[in-house]
Amino acid sequence: MEGRDPYEDYVTINEELKQYNMRLTERPQVIVANKMDMPDSEENLKKFREKMPEDAQIFPISALSRQGLSNLLFAVTDLVEVTPEFPLIDEAADESESSVLYKHESQGDGFEITRDPDGSFVLSGYAIERLFKMTDFSREDSIRRFARQMRGMGIDDALRERGAENGDTVRLMEFEFEFMD
């Protein structure tokens, strides 16, 4: 619709990344094909895919209708979880060069487990509460993802170490759920 070729834009963006810092080309890429609600979008996407490598991660979305956004967000989150750190500087380079390395500072361990007098386990902490707030509990796939992320954070193991057994109540913010081993 805009008279631009998405493939040419893709090549241009990657060339600019390469010129800025060659190390950026080593990072995994996620390609977002937006405006999939427009006429001829499926045909245009097909033409774009034909020019791309088979392993290219292309996510068709419509930002307007929000179609495809969940799959994109899940894929990006999974990719961030498994992608190792890629320093943008060559650590063997001359130290007289001025450079900055940005690192994410963790907000603690991500969770804390305490016990209520009634015997319930209480989860708290920045990371788990943030993850909880971002989860859509009306969708089964979101609930499964939340459970996987809790396992990945080590919460299941930590609850077991604290003595949690099947059927025990676990409280997170104002919500309660049952621990299942």
GROMACS .gro file of C-alpha atoms in nm:
model
  181
    1MET     CA    1   0.000   0.000   0.000
    2GLU     CA    2   0.285   0.238   0.079
    3GLY     CA    3   0.480   0.156  -0.238
    4ARG     CA    4   0.769   0.002  -0.044
    5ASP     CA    5   0.918  -0.344  -0.077
    6PRO     CA    6   0.934  -0.516   0.264
    7TYR     CA    7   1.227  -0.731   0.153
    8GLU     CA    8   1.429  -0.424   0.049
    9ASP     CA    9   1.348  -0.267   0.387
   10TYR     CA   10   1.466  -0.586   0.560
   11VAL     CA   11   1.796  -0.581   0.366
   12THR     CA   12   1.844  -0.208   0.436
   13ILE     CA   13   1.783  -0.249   0.810
   14ASN     CA   14   2.026  -0.541   0.833
   15GLU     CA   15   2.290  -0.348   0.639
   16GLU     CA   16   2.252  -0.055   0.881
   17LEU     CA   17   2.286  -0.292   1.178
   18LYS     CA   18   2.601  -0.440   1.024
   19GLN     CA   19   2.750  -0.095   0.968
   20TYR     CA   20   2.669   0.008   1.324
   21ASN     CA   21   2.816  -0.304   1.482
   22MET     CA   22   2.895  -0.630   1.306
   23ARG     CA   23   2.820  -0.823   1.627
   24LEU     CA   24   2.451  -0.734   1.590
   25THR     CA   25   2.430  -0.967   1.290
   26GLU     CA   26   2.513  -1.261   1.521
   27ARG     CA   27   2.197  -1.214   1.723
   28PRO     CA   28   1.876  -1.404   1.652
   29GLN     CA   29   1.609  -1.212   1.464
   30VAL     CA   30   1.234  -1.207   1.478
   31ILE     CA   31   1.065  -1.053   1.176
   32VAL     CA   32   0.723  -0.899   1.225
   33ALA     CA   33   0.494  -0.871   0.923
   34ASN     CA   34   0.243  -0.606   1.033
   35LYS     CA   35  -0.078  -0.483   0.868
   36MET     CA   36  -0.196  -0.835   0.788
   37ASP     CA   37  -0.552  -0.699   0.797
   38MET     CA   38  -0.488  -0.509   0.471
   39PRO     CA   39  -0.598  -0.632   0.126
   40ASP     CA   40  -0.342  -0.854  -0.051
   41SER     CA   41  -0.141  -0.895   0.270
   42GLU     CA   42  -0.137  -1.276   0.248
   43GLU     CA   43  -0.003  -1.267  -0.109
   44ASN     CA   44   0.259  -1.006  -0.013
   45LEU     CA   45   0.366  -1.218   0.286
   46LYS     CA   46   0.399  -1.522   0.060
   47LYS     CA   47   0.629  -1.326  -0.177
   48PHE     CA   48   0.834  -1.201   0.118
   49ARG     CA   49   0.875  -1.553   0.263
   50GLU     CA   50   0.999  -1.682  -0.073
   51LYS     CA   51   1.292  -1.437  -0.059
   52MET     CA   52   1.382  -1.523   0.301
   53PRO     CA   53   1.586  -1.816   0.437
   54GLU     CA   54   1.372  -2.113   0.542
   55ASP     CA   55   1.465  -2.073   0.910
   56ALA     CA   56   1.356  -1.706   0.928
   57GLN     CA   57   1.116  -1.645   1.216
   58ILE     CA   58   0.838  -1.440   1.057
   59PHE     CA   59   0.531  -1.347   1.259
   60PRO     CA   60   0.231  -1.207   1.073
   61ILE     CA   61   0.035  -0.967   1.294
   62SER     CA   62  -0.219  -0.692   1.280
   63ALA     CA   63  -0.142  -0.428   1.540
   64LEU     CA   64  -0.481  -0.274   1.468
   65SER     CA   65  -0.683  -0.588   1.544
   66ARG     CA   66  -0.417  -0.735   1.778
   67GLN     CA   67  -0.422  -1.057   1.579
   68GLY     CA   68  -0.103  -1.262   1.613
   69LEU     CA   69   0.043  -1.055   1.898
   70SER     CA   70   0.027  -1.336   2.156
   71ASN     CA   71   0.230  -1.573   1.938
   72LEU     CA   72   0.484  -1.298   1.875
   73LEU     CA   73   0.518  -1.212   2.244
   74PHE     CA   74   0.553  -1.578   2.344
   75ALA     CA   75   0.818  -1.637   2.078
   76VAL     CA   76   1.018  -1.329   2.178
   77THR     CA   77   0.998  -1.421   2.546
   78ASP     CA   78   1.114  -1.776   2.473
   79LEU     CA   79   1.398  -1.646   2.257
   80VAL     CA   80   1.514  -1.403   2.526
   81GLU     CA   81   1.512  -1.686   2.782
   82VAL     CA   82   1.741  -1.911   2.575
   83THR     CA   83   1.964  -1.659   2.398
   84PRO     CA   84   2.306  -1.613   2.560
   85GLU     CA   85   2.448  -1.269   2.622
   86PHE     CA   86   2.614  -1.118   2.317
   87PRO     CA   87   2.864  -0.851   2.420
   88LEU     CA   88   2.874  -0.572   2.163
   89ILE     CA   89   3.241  -0.506   2.230
   90ASP     CA   90   3.542  -0.723   2.163
   91GLU     CA   91   3.685  -0.787   2.506
   92ALA     CA   92   4.028  -0.844   2.358
   93ALA     CA   93   4.020  -0.500   2.195
   94ASP     CA   94   4.237  -0.215   2.309
   95GLU     CA   95   4.112  -0.101   2.649
   96SER     CA   96   4.182   0.261   2.560
   97GLU     CA   97   3.874   0.255   2.336
   98SER     CA   98   3.573   0.413   2.499
   99SER     CA   99   3.284   0.169   2.523
  100VAL     CA  100   2.983   0.092   2.737
  101LEU     CA  101   2.837  -0.250   2.817
  102TYR     CA  102   2.478  -0.242   2.938
  103LYS     CA  103   2.368  -0.522   3.166
  104HIS     CA  104   2.027  -0.598   3.311
  105GLU     CA  105   2.033  -0.582   3.687
  106SER     CA  106   1.809  -0.842   3.844
  107GLN     CA  107   1.553  -0.730   4.099
  108GLY     CA  108   1.668  -0.985   4.359
  109ASP     CA  109   1.611  -1.357   4.311
  110GLY     CA  110   1.270  -1.293   4.162
  111PHE     CA  111   1.070  -1.454   4.442
  112GLU     CA  112   1.054  -1.524   4.812
  113ILE     CA  113   0.857  -1.796   4.989
  114THR     CA  114   0.715  -1.749   5.338
  115ARG     CA  115   0.457  -1.939   5.543
  116ASP     CA  116   0.134  -1.801   5.682
  117PRO     CA  117   0.017  -1.913   6.026
  118ASP     CA  118  -0.257  -2.115   5.851
  119GLY     CA  119   0.015  -2.321   5.677
  120SER     CA  120  -0.023  -2.161   5.333
  121PHE     CA  121   0.285  -2.087   5.130
  122VAL     CA  122   0.310  -1.722   5.024
  123LEU     CA  123   0.500  -1.623   4.710
  124SER     CA  124   0.622  -1.268   4.673
  125GLY     CA  125   0.888  -1.073   4.487
  126TYR     CA  126   0.925  -0.838   4.194
  127ALA     CA  127   0.975  -1.095   3.916
  128ILE     CA  128   0.700  -1.340   4.008
  129GLU     CA  129   0.447  -1.065   4.081
  130ARG     CA  130   0.528  -0.893   3.752
  131LEU     CA  131   0.495  -1.222   3.564
  132PHE     CA  132   0.165  -1.289   3.741
  133LYS     CA  133   0.024  -0.948   3.649
  134MET     CA  134   0.119  -1.002   3.283
  135THR     CA  135  -0.060  -1.338   3.259
  136ASP     CA  136  -0.408  -1.371   3.111
  137PHE     CA  137  -0.563  -1.639   3.334
  138SER     CA  138  -0.872  -1.665   3.114
  139ARG     CA  139  -0.664  -1.853   2.855
  140GLU     CA  140  -0.540  -2.208   2.905
  141ASP     CA  141  -0.219  -2.153   2.705
  142SER     CA  142  -0.132  -1.852   2.923
  143ILE     CA  143  -0.184  -2.054   3.239
  144ARG     CA  144   0.042  -2.335   3.111
  145ARG     CA  145   0.306  -2.079   3.014
  146PHE     CA  146   0.288  -1.922   3.361
  147ALA     CA  147   0.337  -2.266   3.520
  148ARG     CA  148   0.639  -2.335   3.294
  149GLN     CA  149   0.791  -1.999   3.382
  150MET     CA  150   0.742  -2.064   3.753
  151ARG     CA  151   0.922  -2.398   3.711
  152GLY     CA  152   1.197  -2.222   3.515
  153MET     CA  153   1.241  -1.970   3.796
  154GLY     CA  154   1.286  -2.260   4.040
  155ILE     CA  155   0.967  -2.192   4.234
  156ASP     CA  156   0.839  -2.552   4.219
  157ASP     CA  157   1.168  -2.687   4.357
  158ALA     CA  158   1.183  -2.416   4.622
  159LEU     CA  159   0.829  -2.498   4.737
  160ARG     CA  160   0.920  -2.868   4.761
  161GLU     CA  161   1.231  -2.779   4.964
  162ARG     CA  162   1.009  -2.579   5.199
  163GLY     CA  163   0.787  -2.886   5.245
  164ALA     CA  164   0.503  -2.821   5.001
  165GLU     CA  165   0.296  -3.127   4.916
  166ASN     CA  166   0.006  -3.199   4.681
  167GLY     CA  167  -0.300  -3.000   4.780
  168ASP     CA  168  -0.115  -2.734   4.982
  169THR     CA  169  -0.235  -2.378   4.931
  170VAL     CA  170   0.001  -2.136   4.762
  171ARG     CA  171  -0.086  -1.767   4.773
  172LEU     CA  172   0.043  -1.508   4.526
  173MET     CA  173  -0.078  -1.155   4.588
  174GLU     CA  174  -0.455  -1.189   4.649
  175PHE     CA  175  -0.488  -1.518   4.458
  176GLU     CA  176  -0.463  -1.875   4.584
  177PHE     CA  177  -0.388  -2.195   4.399
  178GLU     CA  178  -0.320  -2.556   4.486
  179PHE     CA  179   0.032  -2.699   4.472
  180MET     CA  180   0.050  -3.007   4.248
  181ASP     CA  181   0.373  -3.205   4.240
   0.00000   0.00000   0.00000
